[in-house]
mmCIF file of C-alpha atoms in Angstrom:
data_model
loop_
_atom_site.group_PDB
_atom_site.id
_atom_site.type_symbol
_atom_site.label_atom_id
_atom_site.label_comp_id
_atom_site.label_asym_id
_atom_site.label_seq_id
_atom_site.Cartn_x
_atom_site.Cartn_y
_atom_site.Cartn_z
ATOM 1 C CA MET J 1 118.000 117.080 109.759
ATOM 2 C CA THR J 2 115.473 114.337 110.110
ATOM 3 C CA ALA J 3 113.730 114.654 113.439
ATOM 4 C CA PRO J 4 112.981 111.721 115.732
ATOM 5 C CA ASP J 5 109.513 110.853 117.030
ATOM 6 C CA ASP J 6 108.176 113.483 119.403
ATOM 7 C CA ASP J 7 108.075 110.969 122.280
ATOM 8 C CA ARG J 8 111.751 110.776 123.165
ATOM 9 C CA SER J 9 111.240 108.717 126.340
ATOM 10 C CA ASP J 10 111.853 105.395 124.546
ATOM 11 C CA PRO J 11 114.650 105.088 121.940
ATOM 12 C CA SER J 12 113.021 102.019 120.437
ATOM 13 C CA ARG J 13 110.194 104.244 119.154
ATOM 14 C CA PHE J 14 112.630 105.781 116.673
ATOM 15 C CA ALA J 15 114.986 102.908 116.154
ATOM 16 C CA PRO J 16 117.097 103.043 113.001
ATOM 17 C CA GLN J 17 115.801 101.049 110.029
ATOM 18 C CA PRO J 18 117.796 98.972 107.549
ATOM 19 C CA PHE J 19 119.518 100.760 104.714
ATOM 20 C CA ASP J 20 117.639 98.815 102.097
ATOM 21 C CA ASP J 21 119.184 100.738 99.196
ATOM 22 C CA PHE J 22 122.766 100.594 100.469
ATOM 23 C CA SER J 23 124.639 97.300 100.024
ATOM 24 C CA ALA J 24 121.933 95.187 101.617
ATOM 25 C CA THR J 25 122.935 91.572 102.107
ATOM 26 C CA GLU J 26 120.421 88.817 102.958
ATOM 27 C CA GLY J 27 121.002 85.197 103.870
ATOM 28 C CA ALA J 28 124.388 83.538 103.947
ATOM 29 C CA SER J 29 126.389 80.566 105.177
ATOM 30 C CA ALA J 30 128.316 81.124 108.407
ATOM 31 C CA GLY J 31 131.549 81.439 106.458
ATOM 32 C CA LEU J 32 130.149 84.007 104.013
ATOM 33 C CA ALA J 33 128.574 86.000 106.862
ATOM 34 C CA LYS J 34 131.930 86.035 108.673
ATOM 35 C CA ARG J 35 133.809 87.281 105.592
ATOM 36 C CA HIS J 36 131.150 89.840 104.751
ATOM 37 C CA VAL J 37 131.028 91.370 108.243
ATOM 38 C CA ALA J 38 134.830 91.422 108.466
ATOM 39 C CA ARG J 39 134.895 93.768 105.495
ATOM 40 C CA PHE J 40 133.229 96.436 107.601
ATOM 41 C CA PHE J 41 134.829 95.797 111.026
ATOM 42 C CA ARG J 42 137.653 93.359 111.746
ATOM 43 C CA THR J 43 138.459 89.691 111.139
ATOM 44 C CA HIS J 44 136.784 87.704 113.923
ATOM 45 C CA ASP J 45 135.843 84.246 115.131
ATOM 46 C CA ILE J 46 132.274 82.996 114.756
ATOM 47 C CA VAL J 47 130.313 80.063 116.141
ATOM 48 C CA THR J 48 126.817 79.671 114.792
ATOM 49 C CA ALA J 49 124.559 77.512 112.560
ATOM 50 C CA PRO J 50 126.079 76.392 109.283
ATOM 51 C CA ASP J 51 123.461 78.374 107.318
ATOM 52 C CA LEU J 52 122.004 81.723 108.292
ATOM 53 C CA PRO J 53 118.892 82.351 106.130
ATOM 54 C CA GLY J 54 117.919 85.129 108.541
ATOM 55 C CA PHE J 55 121.205 86.998 108.199
ATOM 56 C CA ARG J 56 120.643 90.610 107.206
ATOM 57 C CA HIS J 57 123.233 93.388 106.862
ATOM 58 C CA SER J 58 122.954 96.771 105.298
ATOM 59 C CA HIS J 59 125.479 99.565 105.344
ATOM 60 C CA ALA J 60 125.758 103.299 104.732
ATOM 61 C CA MET J 61 128.385 106.001 105.229
ATOM 62 C CA VAL J 62 127.724 109.470 106.590
ATOM 63 C CA GLY J 63 131.018 111.403 106.539
ATOM 64 C CA ALA J 64 133.577 109.255 108.269
ATOM 65 C CA LEU J 65 130.974 107.187 110.147
ATOM 66 C CA SER J 66 130.242 103.626 109.093
ATOM 67 C CA LEU J 67 126.560 102.807 109.849
ATOM 68 C CA ASN J 68 125.456 99.197 109.949
ATOM 69 C CA HIS J 69 122.114 97.480 110.497
ATOM 70 C CA LEU J 70 122.837 93.835 111.381
ATOM 71 C CA THR J 71 121.120 90.611 112.539
ATOM 72 C CA TYR J 72 122.264 86.968 112.241
ATOM 73 C CA GLY J 73 118.880 85.360 112.704
ATOM 74 C CA ALA J 74 120.314 82.581 114.860
ATOM 75 C CA GLN J 75 122.224 82.394 118.154
ATOM 76 C CA THR J 76 125.760 83.450 117.206
ATOM 77 C CA ILE J 77 128.945 83.788 119.236
ATOM 78 C CA ILE J 78 131.470 86.314 117.981
ATOM 79 C CA GLY J 79 135.066 86.549 119.142
ATOM 80 C CA ILE J 80 136.018 90.212 118.824
ATOM 81 C CA PRO J 81 139.755 90.969 118.743
ATOM 82 C CA PRO J 82 141.139 94.346 119.912
ATOM 83 C CA LEU J 83 139.835 96.868 117.348
ATOM 84 C CA ARG J 84 142.932 99.069 117.762
ATOM 85 C CA ASP J 85 141.945 102.169 115.765
ATOM 86 C CA PHE J 86 138.170 102.466 116.167
ATOM 87 C CA TYR J 87 135.269 102.184 118.557
ATOM 88 C CA MET J 88 131.958 100.537 117.975
ATOM 89 C CA LEU J 89 128.646 101.900 119.357
ATOM 90 C CA GLN J 90 126.284 98.919 119.324
ATOM 91 C CA TRP J 91 122.616 99.784 119.870
ATOM 92 C CA THR J 92 120.480 96.725 120.434
ATOM 93 C CA LEU J 93 117.195 97.263 118.633
ATOM 94 C CA ALA J 94 115.639 93.859 119.300
ATOM 95 C CA GLY J 95 116.519 90.745 121.353
ATOM 96 C CA THR J 96 119.561 90.636 123.596
ATOM 97 C CA ALA J 97 123.319 90.738 123.149
ATOM 98 C CA THR J 98 125.684 89.471 125.854
ATOM 99 C CA TYR J 99 129.293 90.731 126.142
ATOM 100 C CA ARG J 100 131.967 88.824 128.002
ATOM 101 C CA HIS J 101 135.414 90.094 128.918
ATOM 102 C CA ASP J 102 137.731 90.072 131.973
ATOM 103 C CA ASP J 103 135.453 87.579 133.694
ATOM 104 C CA ARG J 104 132.503 89.930 133.371
ATOM 105 C CA GLU J 105 129.207 89.295 131.551
ATOM 106 C CA ILE J 106 126.999 92.139 130.544
ATOM 107 C CA ARG J 107 123.569 91.666 128.966
ATOM 108 C CA VAL J 108 122.329 94.441 126.732
ATOM 109 C CA SER J 109 118.649 94.334 125.866
ATOM 110 C CA ALA J 110 116.606 96.185 123.319
ATOM 111 C CA GLY J 111 116.760 99.981 123.736
ATOM 112 C CA SER J 112 120.293 100.073 125.231
ATOM 113 C CA LEU J 113 123.694 100.410 123.612
ATOM 114 C CA TYR J 114 127.173 99.227 124.450
ATOM 115 C CA VAL J 115 130.516 100.895 123.611
ATOM 116 C CA VAL J 116 133.170 98.472 122.416
ATOM 117 C CA ASN J 117 136.582 99.877 123.440
ATOM 118 C CA PRO J 118 139.450 99.466 120.951
ATOM 119 C CA ASP J 119 142.060 97.978 123.295
ATOM 120 C CA ARG J 120 140.399 94.833 124.605
ATOM 121 C CA ARG J 121 139.216 91.430 123.523
ATOM 122 C CA TYR J 122 135.453 90.526 123.779
ATOM 123 C CA GLU J 123 133.187 87.589 123.266
ATOM 124 C CA LYS J 124 129.735 88.585 122.150
ATOM 125 C CA VAL J 125 126.664 86.408 122.057
ATOM 126 C CA TRP J 126 123.781 87.376 119.790
ATOM 127 C CA ASP J 127 120.535 85.669 120.671
ATOM 128 C CA ALA J 128 118.419 84.490 117.678
ATOM 129 C CA ASP J 129 116.201 87.685 117.713
ATOM 130 C CA CYS J 130 119.042 90.183 118.266
ATOM 131 C CA THR J 131 119.213 93.085 115.835
ATOM 132 C CA GLN J 132 121.684 95.912 116.238
ATOM 133 C CA PHE J 133 122.498 99.314 114.783
ATOM 134 C CA ILE J 134 126.300 99.537 114.907
ATOM 135 C CA VAL J 135 128.316 102.701 114.355
ATOM 136 C CA ARG J 136 132.035 102.551 113.696
ATOM 137 C CA ILE J 137 133.901 105.749 114.735
ATOM 138 C CA ASP J 138 137.658 106.265 114.389
ATOM 139 C CA ARG J 139 139.681 106.419 117.604
ATOM 140 C CA GLU J 140 141.542 109.340 116.047
ATOM 141 C CA THR J 141 138.313 111.374 116.001
ATOM 142 C CA VAL J 142 137.541 110.592 119.661
ATOM 143 C CA ASP J 143 141.150 111.446 120.671
ATOM 144 C CA GLU J 144 141.023 114.802 118.861
ATOM 145 C CA VAL J 145 137.704 115.835 120.373
ATOM 146 C CA ALA J 146 138.789 114.687 123.867
ATOM 147 C CA ALA J 147 142.081 116.560 123.623
ATOM 148 C CA ARG J 148 140.188 119.765 123.026
ATOM 149 C CA SER J 149 137.672 119.089 125.844
ATOM 150 C CA TYR J 150 139.933 117.564 128.528
ATOM 151 C CA GLY J 151 143.475 118.644 127.591
ATOM 152 C CA ARG J 152 146.397 116.363 126.878
ATOM 153 C CA ALA J 153 146.652 115.198 130.437
ATOM 154 C CA GLY J 154 143.208 113.794 130.220
ATOM 155 C CA THR J 155 143.773 111.974 126.953
ATOM 156 C CA ASP J 156 146.786 109.729 127.257
ATOM 157 C CA GLN J 157 147.685 109.355 123.550
ATOM 158 C CA ALA J 158 149.500 106.023 124.177
ATOM 159 C CA GLU J 159 146.284 104.452 125.336
ATOM 160 C CA PRO J 160 142.778 104.897 123.996
ATOM 161 C CA ILE J 161 140.097 106.515 126.041
ATOM 162 C CA ALA J 162 138.182 103.723 127.755
ATOM 163 C CA PHE J 163 134.416 104.058 128.056
ATOM 164 C CA ALA J 164 132.656 102.455 131.031
ATOM 165 C CA THR J 165 131.763 98.830 130.479
ATOM 166 C CA GLY J 166 128.081 98.411 130.872
ATOM 167 C CA ALA J 167 124.749 98.842 129.103
ATOM 168 C CA VAL J 168 123.945 102.461 128.317
ATOM 169 C CA GLY J 169 120.238 103.016 128.731
ATOM 170 C CA HIS J 170 118.005 105.901 127.787
ATOM 171 C CA SER J 171 118.089 108.755 130.351
ATOM 172 C CA LYS J 172 118.203 112.516 130.443
ATOM 173 C CA ARG J 173 121.968 112.341 130.022
ATOM 174 C CA THR J 174 121.847 110.077 126.978
ATOM 175 C CA THR J 175 118.751 111.442 125.188
ATOM 176 C CA GLY J 176 120.882 113.563 122.861
ATOM 177 C CA LEU J 177 123.128 110.642 121.993
ATOM 178 C CA PHE J 178 120.261 108.329 121.019
ATOM 179 C CA SER J 179 118.486 111.060 119.130
ATOM 180 C CA PHE J 180 121.551 111.967 117.155
ATOM 181 C CA LEU J 181 122.177 108.329 116.237
ATOM 182 C CA GLN J 182 118.621 108.030 114.993
ATOM 183 C CA SER J 183 118.923 111.252 113.064
ATOM 184 C CA ILE J 184 122.042 110.292 111.158
ATOM 185 C CA ALA J 185 120.640 106.840 110.463
ATOM 186 C CA ALA J 186 117.458 108.361 109.041
ATOM 187 C CA ASP J 187 119.332 110.916 106.960
ATOM 188 C CA ALA J 188 121.592 108.201 105.548
ATOM 189 C CA ARG J 189 118.448 106.806 103.843
ATOM 190 C CA THR J 190 117.807 110.056 102.051
ATOM 191 C CA ASP J 191 119.402 111.249 98.830
ATOM 192 C CA GLY J 192 122.149 113.255 100.449
ATOM 193 C CA ASN J 193 119.942 115.369 102.679
ATOM 194 C CA GLY J 194 120.169 116.463 106.303
ATOM 195 C CA TRP J 195 123.311 115.197 108.001
ATOM 196 C CA ALA J 196 124.144 113.219 104.854
ATOM 197 C CA HIS J 197 124.478 116.465 102.853
ATOM 198 C CA HIS J 198 128.055 116.924 101.621
ATOM 199 C CA ARG J 199 128.334 120.255 103.433
ATOM 200 C CA LEU J 200 127.457 118.710 106.777
ATOM 201 C CA ALA J 201 128.558 115.096 106.661
ATOM 202 C CA HIS J 202 132.185 115.879 107.663
ATOM 203 C CA ARG J 203 130.898 117.340 110.939
ATOM 204 C CA VAL J 204 128.973 114.247 111.990
ATOM 205 C CA ALA J 205 131.842 112.119 113.460
ATOM 206 C CA PRO J 206 133.247 114.909 115.670
ATOM 207 C CA LEU J 207 129.725 115.717 116.900
ATOM 208 C CA LEU J 208 129.057 112.090 117.726
ATOM 209 C CA ALA J 209 132.389 111.879 119.570
ATOM 210 C CA GLU J 210 131.445 114.933 121.597
ATOM 211 C CA LEU J 211 128.031 113.525 122.490
ATOM 212 C CA LEU J 212 129.612 110.182 123.408
ATOM 213 C CA LEU J 213 132.086 111.878 125.735
ATOM 214 C CA ILE J 214 129.416 113.833 127.605
ATOM 215 C CA SER J 215 126.899 110.977 127.690
ATOM 216 C CA VAL J 216 128.970 107.996 128.823
ATOM 217 C CA ASP J 217 131.522 107.783 131.684
ATOM 218 C CA HIS J 218 135.072 107.423 130.450
ATOM 219 C CA SER J 219 138.672 107.360 131.558
ATOM 220 C CA ALA J 220 139.500 110.954 130.500
ATOM 221 C CA GLU J 221 137.235 112.072 133.389
ATOM 222 C CA GLY J 222 138.900 109.766 135.864
ATOM 223 C CA ASP J 223 139.170 106.084 136.666
ATOM 224 C CA VAL J 224 135.965 104.368 135.645
ATOM 225 C CA GLY J 225 137.389 100.850 136.079
ATOM 226 C CA ALA J 226 137.435 100.352 132.334
ATOM 227 C CA ARG J 227 141.095 99.672 131.843
ATOM 228 C CA GLY J 228 142.574 96.279 132.106
ATOM 229 C CA PRO J 229 145.619 95.136 134.101
ATOM 230 C CA SER J 230 148.923 96.915 133.697
ATOM 231 C CA ARG J 231 150.787 96.187 130.481
ATOM 232 C CA PRO J 232 154.212 94.575 130.323
ATOM 233 C CA ARG J 233 157.087 97.012 129.968
ATOM 234 C CA ALA J 234 158.387 95.036 126.984
ATOM 235 C CA LEU J 235 155.113 95.683 125.131
ATOM 236 C CA GLY J 236 155.370 99.430 125.592
ATOM 237 C CA ALA J 237 159.034 99.431 124.491
ATOM 238 C CA ALA J 238 158.162 97.386 121.400
ATOM 239 C CA GLU J 239 155.266 99.700 120.501
ATOM 240 C CA ASP J 240 157.494 102.743 120.934
ATOM 241 C CA PHE J 241 160.170 101.282 118.697
ATOM 242 C CA ILE J 242 157.672 100.335 115.986
ATOM 243 C CA LYS J 243 156.039 103.784 116.022
ATOM 244 C CA VAL J 244 159.434 105.502 115.671
ATOM 245 C CA HIS J 245 160.753 103.218 112.944
ATOM 246 C CA ALA J 246 157.517 102.265 111.158
ATOM 247 C CA ARG J 247 158.653 103.853 107.854
ATOM 248 C CA ASP J 248 161.897 101.929 107.934
ATOM 249 C CA THR J 249 162.691 98.298 107.137
ATOM 250 C CA ILE J 250 162.179 96.495 110.471
ATOM 251 C CA ARG J 251 162.819 92.828 111.405
ATOM 252 C CA LEU J 252 161.201 90.979 114.255
ATOM 253 C CA GLN J 253 164.560 90.471 115.905
ATOM 254 C CA GLU J 254 165.092 94.238 115.984
ATOM 255 C CA ILE J 255 161.766 94.787 117.691
ATOM 256 C CA ALA J 256 162.573 92.064 120.241
ATOM 257 C CA ASP J 257 166.004 93.572 120.915
ATOM 258 C CA ALA J 258 164.408 96.954 121.583
ATOM 259 C CA ALA J 259 161.939 95.316 123.979
ATOM 260 C CA GLY J 260 164.676 93.312 125.727
ATOM 261 C CA VAL J 261 163.020 89.933 125.201
ATOM 262 C CA ARG J 262 163.282 87.010 122.800
ATOM 263 C CA PRO J 263 161.136 87.040 119.645
ATOM 264 C CA ARG J 264 159.009 84.149 120.830
ATOM 265 C CA THR J 265 158.321 85.912 124.124
ATOM 266 C CA LEU J 266 157.478 89.123 122.285
ATOM 267 C CA HIS J 267 155.054 87.254 120.060
ATOM 268 C CA LYS J 268 153.355 85.746 123.063
ATOM 269 C CA ILE J 269 153.067 89.210 124.765
ATOM 270 C CA PHE J 270 151.527 90.806 121.707
ATOM 271 C CA ARG J 271 149.046 87.938 121.256
ATOM 272 C CA GLU J 272 147.930 88.038 124.896
ATOM 273 C CA HIS J 273 147.509 91.795 125.172
ATOM 274 C CA LEU J 274 146.756 93.037 121.655
ATOM 275 C CA GLY J 275 145.501 89.937 119.890
ATOM 276 C CA VAL J 276 147.932 90.320 116.975
ATOM 277 C CA SER J 277 151.518 89.458 116.246
ATOM 278 C CA PRO J 278 154.278 92.110 116.362
ATOM 279 C CA ILE J 279 154.489 92.152 112.582
ATOM 280 C CA ALA J 280 150.718 92.547 112.279
ATOM 281 C CA TYR J 281 150.892 95.436 114.766
ATOM 282 C CA LEU J 282 153.648 96.992 112.643
ATOM 283 C CA ARG J 283 151.389 96.742 109.609
ATOM 284 C CA GLN J 284 148.572 98.420 111.515
ATOM 285 C CA VAL J 285 150.831 101.303 112.477
ATOM 286 C CA ARG J 286 151.974 101.663 108.890
ATOM 287 C CA LEU J 287 148.392 101.654 107.683
ATOM 288 C CA ASP J 288 147.520 104.426 110.178
ATOM 289 C CA LEU J 289 150.506 106.456 108.809
ATOM 290 C CA ALA J 290 149.308 105.808 105.278
ATOM 291 C CA ARG J 291 145.786 106.961 106.114
ATOM 292 C CA ARG J 292 147.137 110.295 107.412
ATOM 293 C CA ASP J 293 149.411 110.663 104.393
ATOM 294 C CA LEU J 294 146.545 109.899 101.983
ATOM 295 C CA ARG J 295 144.389 112.525 103.591
ATOM 296 C CA ALA J 296 147.215 115.028 103.103
ATOM 297 C CA ALA J 297 147.771 113.762 99.552
ATOM 298 C CA ALA J 298 144.375 115.172 98.575
ATOM 299 C CA ALA J 299 146.068 118.576 98.792
ATOM 300 C CA SER J 300 149.723 117.756 98.049
ATOM 301 C CA GLY J 301 149.076 115.601 94.962
ATOM 302 C CA GLN J 302 151.251 112.729 96.247
ATOM 303 C CA SER J 303 150.309 109.470 94.569
ATOM 304 C CA VAL J 304 148.965 106.377 96.322
ATOM 305 C CA THR J 305 152.124 104.473 95.310
ATOM 306 C CA GLU J 306 154.326 107.152 96.824
ATOM 307 C CA VAL J 307 152.337 107.048 100.077
ATOM 308 C CA ALA J 308 152.481 103.248 100.217
ATOM 309 C CA THR J 309 156.203 102.983 99.646
ATOM 310 C CA GLY J 310 156.841 105.885 102.062
ATOM 311 C CA CYS J 311 154.998 103.897 104.782
ATOM 312 C CA GLY J 312 157.031 100.696 104.286
ATOM 313 C CA PHE J 313 154.762 98.786 101.844
ATOM 314 C CA ASP J 314 156.659 97.206 98.957
ATOM 315 C CA HIS J 315 153.629 95.604 97.237
ATOM 316 C CA LEU J 316 150.905 97.985 96.176
ATOM 317 C CA SER J 317 148.252 95.274 95.765
ATOM 318 C CA LYS J 318 148.835 93.964 99.238
ATOM 319 C CA PHE J 319 148.787 97.514 100.604
ATOM 320 C CA ALA J 320 145.444 98.185 98.902
ATOM 321 C CA ARG J 321 143.976 94.968 100.216
ATOM 322 C CA PHE J 322 145.179 95.536 103.819
ATOM 323 C CA TYR J 323 144.005 99.155 103.718
ATOM 324 C CA LYS J 324 140.481 98.297 102.581
ATOM 325 C CA GLU J 325 140.211 95.530 105.193
ATOM 326 C CA ARG J 326 141.173 97.997 107.916
ATOM 327 C CA PHE J 327 139.335 101.154 106.864
ATOM 328 C CA GLY J 328 136.467 99.869 104.716
ATOM 329 C CA GLU J 329 137.515 101.930 101.667
ATOM 330 C CA SER J 330 140.308 101.883 99.085
ATOM 331 C CA PRO J 331 143.338 104.222 99.354
ATOM 332 C CA SER J 332 142.095 106.157 96.289
ATOM 333 C CA ASP J 333 138.662 106.504 97.908
ATOM 334 C CA THR J 334 140.320 108.176 100.927
ATOM 335 C CA VAL J 335 142.135 110.659 98.669
ATOM 336 C CA ARG J 336 138.979 111.362 96.671
ATOM 337 C CA ARG J 337 136.852 111.865 99.790
ATOM 338 C CA HIS J 338 139.216 114.398 101.321
ATOM 339 C CA ARG J 339 139.693 116.153 97.964
ATOM 340 C CA THR J 340 135.981 116.864 97.769
ATOM 341 C CA ALA J 341 135.404 117.547 101.491
#
């Protein structure tokens, strides 16, 4: 694997570099930048200058990890909805990023990283000089690793593990985390060498999850004050109903009946706590099911169409579009990747 600089006391000395040969994008209008970034993360709100000539984004994949080098080149405010099925590790390489949520404001300067939890809404302010290395890691991977390390009691599967909200600086505890992030970023720039080698790449996401869990305080170890207020009972009932019946034909009224509230009330609850409508949440659950089925299809031979219809999607083109928006790859790419793993 590519080794970091010998002086490990300052993570900025071995900060990840742009992936110049991998889908690099330079300069954009605010609208184009928003649509481009949403392809790799989630649809979001943006407030910035109309034109962003300093916008730079490059992307690479190592195993199941999505690696991103990103700067807007102007002060930019991003409204981040709940991510639901993935975490983001955001390492500030230059400038400052400010995160706001639950009446808290956290400034993250160069050399520190911030973990964006999947179950909460954030507002993020990039200053004009801010550059970040952002890693997207599936919640499923973190859950699986935490279940092995902490047991089921320590990983409440109904709620994602919540990492402590605060800047994560370089220390003895976090040295391995920063070094590993640098190593996979450097290897992603090689021609399939080091961690990017096909025989090792599938191990990278679980290893990163393990390092994250031992380097940053989180709720599986106890209450770190990272969870928000208690959730309405109707929300939990609706989520349970959706998860049980996701493969069936479901109407909004049926979900509301299961939750014991009116459809309008249910819609408001979902918007306030999850940032999506009940039907959009149903689609997310179905997409999660489809992703698991597609991984299995690599061995079973089940077709993409069969998986889509089996998960409640009637229109294959819409399924493919929603799937790529959520996971950053097409359904057939998922099958192909797991067939060759």
